[in-house]
C-alpha cells in the first residue's frame, strides 16, 4: 500500500478538485480532543512498506487540543495538512481516535476528511480510510446522522458532529480494516 500521507494528501486534493465520492465532517467531529504526548508524535515517519523517500514530518501544534501538522520534507509545493486528533470513544482502553484532516491554508467549514487512527505508541502508527459507500448507505437508512448529496461520480456525505455517530462509526463496515496504513518513526 502506498504511504498513508501521500494517500491522504492525494485523497484530500482529489476530493476538493473533483467530484469523487467523499465523506466530510466539521473540525469538532469526535468526543473531545485527544491529549497528545509530543514525544509520541513529533518527528519523521516513514511507511513500513516503502522507502525513506516517502517520509513525512509530524509536528504537534497544540498538544492539549490534539492538533498535528503534517509536512513533507523536501517537497516545496506540498501544502501542510492539519490533523485534529479527537477521541472516538470515552473508553480509555480503546486507543482509536478520529483524525479530522484538512489542508491548513484552505480550510472550509464542514469540509474536513475523516480517518481513524490508533494512538501512536512505541514508534508505530496505524491509520484506516473510511468506506464512503457504507457511510452514505447508513445516512440514507438513518443509522448515521448527516446528509448525502448524490452526484454523477458518487455520493457526497457529510456526518453530523453527534455522539451517536461516533459510537456507530466504530463498527467494522465503515473502515477499510484489511488495508491499514502503517508508519514507523524514523530513528533520530
PDB file of C-alpha atoms in Angstrom:
ATOM      1  CA  UNK A   1       0.000   0.000   0.000  1.00  0.00           C
ATOM      2  CA  UNK A   2       1.230   3.489  -0.772  1.00  0.00           C
ATOM      3  CA  UNK A   3       2.185   5.776   2.023  1.00  0.00           C
ATOM      4  CA  UNK A   4      -0.538   6.995   4.296  1.00  0.00           C
ATOM      5  CA  UNK A   5       0.061  10.657   3.960  1.00  0.00           C
ATOM      6  CA  UNK A   6       0.760  10.707   0.267  1.00  0.00           C
ATOM      7  CA  UNK A   7      -2.566   8.897   0.022  1.00  0.00           C
ATOM      8  CA  UNK A   8      -4.205  11.303   2.439  1.00  0.00           C
ATOM      9  CA  UNK A   9      -2.903  14.322   0.597  1.00  0.00           C
ATOM     10  CA  UNK A  10      -3.958  12.872  -2.740  1.00  0.00           C
ATOM     11  CA  UNK A  11      -7.404  11.984  -1.400  1.00  0.00           C
ATOM     12  CA  UNK A  12      -7.884  15.412   0.106  1.00  0.00           C
ATOM     13  CA  UNK A  13      -6.799  17.143  -3.072  1.00  0.00           C
ATOM     14  CA  UNK A  14      -8.781  14.850  -5.351  1.00  0.00           C
ATOM     15  CA  UNK A  15     -11.974  15.274  -3.387  1.00  0.00           C
ATOM     16  CA  UNK A  16     -11.572  19.024  -3.290  1.00  0.00           C
ATOM     17  CA  UNK A  17     -10.807  19.300  -7.009  1.00  0.00           C
ATOM     18  CA  UNK A  18     -13.062  16.572  -8.383  1.00  0.00           C
ATOM     19  CA  UNK A  19     -16.464  15.128  -7.703  1.00  0.00           C
ATOM     20  CA  UNK A  20     -15.295  11.785  -6.279  1.00  0.00           C
ATOM     21  CA  UNK A  21     -17.307  10.152  -3.508  1.00  0.00           C
ATOM     22  CA  UNK A  22     -16.313  11.619  -0.197  1.00  0.00           C
ATOM     23  CA  UNK A  23     -17.223  11.850   3.454  1.00  0.00           C
ATOM     24  CA  UNK A  24     -16.722  15.164   5.207  1.00  0.00           C
ATOM     25  CA  UNK A  25     -17.050  16.330   8.803  1.00  0.00           C
ATOM     26  CA  UNK A  26     -16.677  19.502  10.862  1.00  0.00           C
ATOM     27  CA  UNK A  27     -13.473  20.235  12.807  1.00  0.00           C
ATOM     28  CA  UNK A  28     -15.180  19.259  16.082  1.00  0.00           C
ATOM     29  CA  UNK A  29     -16.011  15.691  14.994  1.00  0.00           C
ATOM     30  CA  UNK A  30     -15.265  13.314  17.878  1.00  0.00           C
ATOM     31  CA  UNK A  31     -15.943  13.310  21.612  1.00  0.00           C
ATOM     32  CA  UNK A  32     -13.130  15.630  22.652  1.00  0.00           C
ATOM     33  CA  UNK A  33      -9.589  16.454  21.605  1.00  0.00           C
ATOM     34  CA  UNK A  34      -7.091  13.702  22.291  1.00  0.00           C
ATOM     35  CA  UNK A  35      -4.294  14.984  24.501  1.00  0.00           C
ATOM     36  CA  UNK A  36      -1.114  14.269  22.588  1.00  0.00           C
ATOM     37  CA  UNK A  37       2.286  13.429  24.002  1.00  0.00           C
ATOM     38  CA  UNK A  38       4.762  15.425  21.939  1.00  0.00           C
ATOM     39  CA  UNK A  39       7.399  12.682  22.306  1.00  0.00           C
ATOM     40  CA  UNK A  40       4.991  10.141  20.730  1.00  0.00           C
ATOM     41  CA  UNK A  41       4.193  12.248  17.669  1.00  0.00           C
ATOM     42  CA  UNK A  42       6.842  14.863  16.799  1.00  0.00           C
ATOM     43  CA  UNK A  43       9.323  13.662  14.247  1.00  0.00           C
ATOM     44  CA  UNK A  44       9.774  11.953  10.928  1.00  0.00           C
ATOM     45  CA  UNK A  45       7.637   8.959   9.999  1.00  0.00           C
ATOM     46  CA  UNK A  46       8.123   6.542   7.131  1.00  0.00           C
ATOM     47  CA  UNK A  47       5.808   3.878   5.744  1.00  0.00           C
ATOM     48  CA  UNK A  48       6.669   0.337   6.709  1.00  0.00           C
ATOM     49  CA  UNK A  49       6.262  -0.891   3.139  1.00  0.00           C
ATOM     50  CA  UNK A  50       8.007   1.989   1.330  1.00  0.00           C
ATOM     51  CA  UNK A  51      11.414   3.644   1.341  1.00  0.00           C
ATOM     52  CA  UNK A  52      12.585   6.650   3.324  1.00  0.00           C
ATOM     53  CA  UNK A  53      11.889   8.868   0.282  1.00  0.00           C
ATOM     54  CA  UNK A  54       8.250   8.966   1.339  1.00  0.00           C
ATOM     55  CA  UNK A  55       8.920  10.371   4.806  1.00  0.00           C
ATOM     56  CA  UNK A  56       6.531  12.841   6.408  1.00  0.00           C
ATOM     57  CA  UNK A  57       7.072  15.154   9.341  1.00  0.00           C
ATOM     58  CA  UNK A  58       4.579  15.443  12.198  1.00  0.00           C
ATOM     59  CA  UNK A  59       4.701  18.489  14.436  1.00  0.00           C
ATOM     60  CA  UNK A  60       2.436  18.836  17.451  1.00  0.00           C
ATOM     61  CA  UNK A  61       0.978  22.335  17.135  1.00  0.00           C
ATOM     62  CA  UNK A  62      -1.217  22.128  20.258  1.00  0.00           C
ATOM     63  CA  UNK A  63      -0.944  19.004  22.442  1.00  0.00           C
ATOM     64  CA  UNK A  64      -3.980  19.790  24.624  1.00  0.00           C
ATOM     65  CA  UNK A  65      -6.205  20.279  21.559  1.00  0.00           C
ATOM     66  CA  UNK A  66      -4.875  17.232  19.671  1.00  0.00           C
ATOM     67  CA  UNK A  67      -3.597  19.373  16.819  1.00  0.00           C
ATOM     68  CA  UNK A  68      -0.911  17.987  14.473  1.00  0.00           C
ATOM     69  CA  UNK A  69       0.587  19.486  11.343  1.00  0.00           C
ATOM     70  CA  UNK A  70       1.934  17.198   8.650  1.00  0.00           C
ATOM     71  CA  UNK A  71       4.516  18.336   6.123  1.00  0.00           C
ATOM     72  CA  UNK A  72       6.523  16.518   3.500  1.00  0.00           C
ATOM     73  CA  UNK A  73      10.215  17.382   3.896  1.00  0.00           C
ATOM     74  CA  UNK A  74      11.896  18.290   0.641  1.00  0.00           C
ATOM     75  CA  UNK A  75       8.651  18.881  -1.231  1.00  0.00           C
ATOM     76  CA  UNK A  76       8.390  22.630  -1.778  1.00  0.00           C
ATOM     77  CA  UNK A  77       4.929  22.591  -3.356  1.00  0.00           C
ATOM     78  CA  UNK A  78       3.355  20.302  -0.735  1.00  0.00           C
ATOM     79  CA  UNK A  79       0.891  22.136   1.470  1.00  0.00           C
ATOM     80  CA  UNK A  80       0.759  21.396   5.207  1.00  0.00           C
ATOM     81  CA  UNK A  81      -2.142  19.224   6.326  1.00  0.00           C
ATOM     82  CA  UNK A  82      -3.690  19.856   9.718  1.00  0.00           C
ATOM     83  CA  UNK A  83      -4.965  16.891  11.721  1.00  0.00           C
ATOM     84  CA  UNK A  84      -7.281  17.284  14.684  1.00  0.00           C
ATOM     85  CA  UNK A  85      -6.990  14.069  16.666  1.00  0.00           C
ATOM     86  CA  UNK A  86     -10.225  13.544  18.607  1.00  0.00           C
ATOM     87  CA  UNK A  87     -11.340  10.692  20.844  1.00  0.00           C
ATOM     88  CA  UNK A  88     -13.676   8.201  19.168  1.00  0.00           C
ATOM     89  CA  UNK A  89     -14.849   6.727  22.477  1.00  0.00           C
ATOM     90  CA  UNK A  90     -14.798   7.578  26.164  1.00  0.00           C
ATOM     91  CA  UNK A  91     -13.401   4.100  26.915  1.00  0.00           C
ATOM     92  CA  UNK A  92      -9.735   4.720  27.748  1.00  0.00           C
ATOM     93  CA  UNK A  93      -8.703   1.149  26.863  1.00  0.00           C
ATOM     94  CA  UNK A  94      -9.722   1.708  23.252  1.00  0.00           C
ATOM     95  CA  UNK A  95      -6.894   3.589  21.583  1.00  0.00           C
ATOM     96  CA  UNK A  96      -8.770   4.669  18.472  1.00  0.00           C
ATOM     97  CA  UNK A  97      -9.240   8.300  17.571  1.00  0.00           C
ATOM     98  CA  UNK A  98     -10.773  10.163  14.686  1.00  0.00           C
ATOM     99  CA  UNK A  99      -8.277  12.115  12.606  1.00  0.00           C
ATOM    100  CA  UNK A 100     -10.020  15.121  11.084  1.00  0.00           C
ATOM    101  CA  UNK A 101      -7.779  16.294   8.224  1.00  0.00           C
ATOM    102  CA  UNK A 102      -7.752  19.386   6.064  1.00  0.00           C
ATOM    103  CA  UNK A 103      -5.199  21.454   4.186  1.00  0.00           C
ATOM    104  CA  UNK A 104      -4.026  24.055   6.652  1.00  0.00           C
ATOM    105  CA  UNK A 105      -4.316  27.058   4.330  1.00  0.00           C
ATOM    106  CA  UNK A 106      -7.504  26.036   2.550  1.00  0.00           C
ATOM    107  CA  UNK A 107      -9.840  25.470   5.479  1.00  0.00           C
ATOM    108  CA  UNK A 108     -13.521  25.432   4.660  1.00  0.00           C
ATOM    109  CA  UNK A 109     -16.038  24.800   7.442  1.00  0.00           C
ATOM    110  CA  UNK A 110     -17.520  21.308   7.216  1.00  0.00           C
ATOM    111  CA  UNK A 111     -15.077  20.153   4.538  1.00  0.00           C
ATOM    112  CA  UNK A 112     -12.589  18.132   6.589  1.00  0.00           C
ATOM    113  CA  UNK A 113     -11.848  14.499   5.690  1.00  0.00           C
ATOM    114  CA  UNK A 114     -12.146  11.738   8.279  1.00  0.00           C
ATOM    115  CA  UNK A 115      -9.735   8.910   9.094  1.00  0.00           C
ATOM    116  CA  UNK A 116      -9.384   6.509  12.006  1.00  0.00           C
ATOM    117  CA  UNK A 117      -6.061   6.354  13.860  1.00  0.00           C
ATOM    118  CA  UNK A 118      -4.689   4.129  16.557  1.00  0.00           C
ATOM    119  CA  UNK A 119      -2.802   6.167  19.133  1.00  0.00           C
ATOM    120  CA  UNK A 120       0.865   6.394  18.196  1.00  0.00           C
ATOM    121  CA  UNK A 121       2.999   4.383  20.585  1.00  0.00           C
ATOM    122  CA  UNK A 122       6.313   2.570  20.503  1.00  0.00           C
ATOM    123  CA  UNK A 123       7.144   4.307  17.236  1.00  0.00           C
ATOM    124  CA  UNK A 124       4.253   2.774  15.272  1.00  0.00           C
ATOM    125  CA  UNK A 125       1.122   4.430  13.897  1.00  0.00           C
ATOM    126  CA  UNK A 126      -1.849   2.767  12.169  1.00  0.00           C
ATOM    127  CA  UNK A 127      -4.490   4.585  10.135  1.00  0.00           C
ATOM    128  CA  UNK A 128      -7.577   3.417   8.247  1.00  0.00           C
ATOM    129  CA  UNK A 129      -9.570   5.063   5.479  1.00  0.00           C
ATOM    130  CA  UNK A 130     -13.333   5.396   5.621  1.00  0.00           C
ATOM    131  CA  UNK A 131     -15.736   3.397   3.439  1.00  0.00           C
ATOM    132  CA  UNK A 132     -17.631   6.223   1.715  1.00  0.00           C
ATOM    133  CA  UNK A 133     -20.325   3.941   0.275  1.00  0.00           C
ATOM    134  CA  UNK A 134     -21.106   2.375   3.669  1.00  0.00           C
ATOM    135  CA  UNK A 135     -21.366   5.839   5.255  1.00  0.00           C
ATOM    136  CA  UNK A 136     -23.736   7.088   2.536  1.00  0.00           C
ATOM    137  CA  UNK A 137     -25.950   3.991   2.910  1.00  0.00           C
ATOM    138  CA  UNK A 138     -26.018   4.360   6.710  1.00  0.00           C
ATOM    139  CA  UNK A 139     -27.016   8.025   6.481  1.00  0.00           C
ATOM    140  CA  UNK A 140     -29.776   7.211   3.994  1.00  0.00           C
ATOM    141  CA  UNK A 141     -31.112   4.427   6.263  1.00  0.00           C
ATOM    142  CA  UNK A 142     -30.988   6.612   9.390  1.00  0.00           C
ATOM    143  CA  UNK A 143     -28.207   4.635  11.136  1.00  0.00           C
ATOM    144  CA  UNK A 144     -25.946   7.688  10.996  1.00  0.00           C
ATOM    145  CA  UNK A 145     -26.890  11.360  11.240  1.00  0.00           C
ATOM    146  CA  UNK A 146     -25.860  13.546   8.338  1.00  0.00           C
ATOM    147  CA  UNK A 147     -26.673  14.363   4.754  1.00  0.00           C
ATOM    148  CA  UNK A 148     -25.977  12.793   1.381  1.00  0.00           C
ATOM    149  CA  UNK A 149     -25.891  14.610  -1.931  1.00  0.00           C
ATOM    150  CA  UNK A 150     -25.972  12.373  -4.969  1.00  0.00           C
ATOM    151  CA  UNK A 151     -23.610  13.201  -7.804  1.00  0.00           C
ATOM    152  CA  UNK A 152     -22.809  11.525 -11.123  1.00  0.00           C
ATOM    153  CA  UNK A 153     -19.452  10.480  -9.630  1.00  0.00           C
ATOM    154  CA  UNK A 154     -20.828   9.111  -6.351  1.00  0.00           C
ATOM    155  CA  UNK A 155     -22.310  10.181  -3.048  1.00  0.00           C
ATOM    156  CA  UNK A 156     -21.017  13.168  -1.119  1.00  0.00           C
ATOM    157  CA  UNK A 157     -21.766  12.539   2.543  1.00  0.00           C
ATOM    158  CA  UNK A 158     -21.433  14.876   5.488  1.00  0.00           C
ATOM    159  CA  UNK A 159     -21.551  13.418   9.006  1.00  0.00           C
ATOM    160  CA  UNK A 160     -23.058  15.435  11.847  1.00  0.00           C
ATOM    161  CA  UNK A 161     -20.925  16.002  14.951  1.00  0.00           C
ATOM    162  CA  UNK A 162     -23.051  13.931  17.323  1.00  0.00           C
ATOM    163  CA  UNK A 163     -22.134  11.308  19.916  1.00  0.00           C
ATOM    164  CA  UNK A 164     -24.439   8.725  18.300  1.00  0.00           C
ATOM    165  CA  UNK A 165     -22.323   8.897  15.118  1.00  0.00           C
ATOM    166  CA  UNK A 166     -19.048   8.408  16.996  1.00  0.00           C
ATOM    167  CA  UNK A 167     -20.148   5.148  18.596  1.00  0.00           C
ATOM    168  CA  UNK A 168     -21.744   3.816  15.414  1.00  0.00           C
ATOM    169  CA  UNK A 169     -18.667   4.622  13.319  1.00  0.00           C
ATOM    170  CA  UNK A 170     -16.557   2.176  15.318  1.00  0.00           C
ATOM    171  CA  UNK A 171     -18.434  -0.671  13.626  1.00  0.00           C
ATOM    172  CA  UNK A 172     -16.276  -2.581  11.122  1.00  0.00           C
ATOM    173  CA  UNK A 173     -18.241  -1.860   7.947  1.00  0.00           C
ATOM    174  CA  UNK A 174     -17.272   1.819   7.997  1.00  0.00           C
ATOM    175  CA  UNK A 175     -13.488   1.341   7.710  1.00  0.00           C
ATOM    176  CA  UNK A 176     -11.016  -0.425   5.442  1.00  0.00           C
ATOM    177  CA  UNK A 177      -9.739  -2.637   8.290  1.00  0.00           C
ATOM    178  CA  UNK A 178      -7.913  -5.047   5.997  1.00  0.00           C
ATOM    179  CA  UNK A 179      -5.931  -2.186   4.441  1.00  0.00           C
ATOM    180  CA  UNK A 180      -4.327  -0.264   7.288  1.00  0.00           C
ATOM    181  CA  UNK A 181      -1.506   2.105   6.613  1.00  0.00           C
ATOM    182  CA  UNK A 182       1.374   1.579   8.997  1.00  0.00           C
ATOM    183  CA  UNK A 183       4.039   4.171   9.683  1.00  0.00           C
ATOM    184  CA  UNK A 184       7.172   3.735  11.748  1.00  0.00           C
ATOM    185  CA  UNK A 185       9.066   6.519  13.412  1.00  0.00           C
ATOM    186  CA  UNK A 186      12.412   7.239  11.793  1.00  0.00           C
ATOM    187  CA  UNK A 187      15.424   6.912  14.054  1.00  0.00           C
ATOM    188  CA  UNK A 188      16.570  10.289  15.260  1.00  0.00           C
TER     189      UNK A 188
END
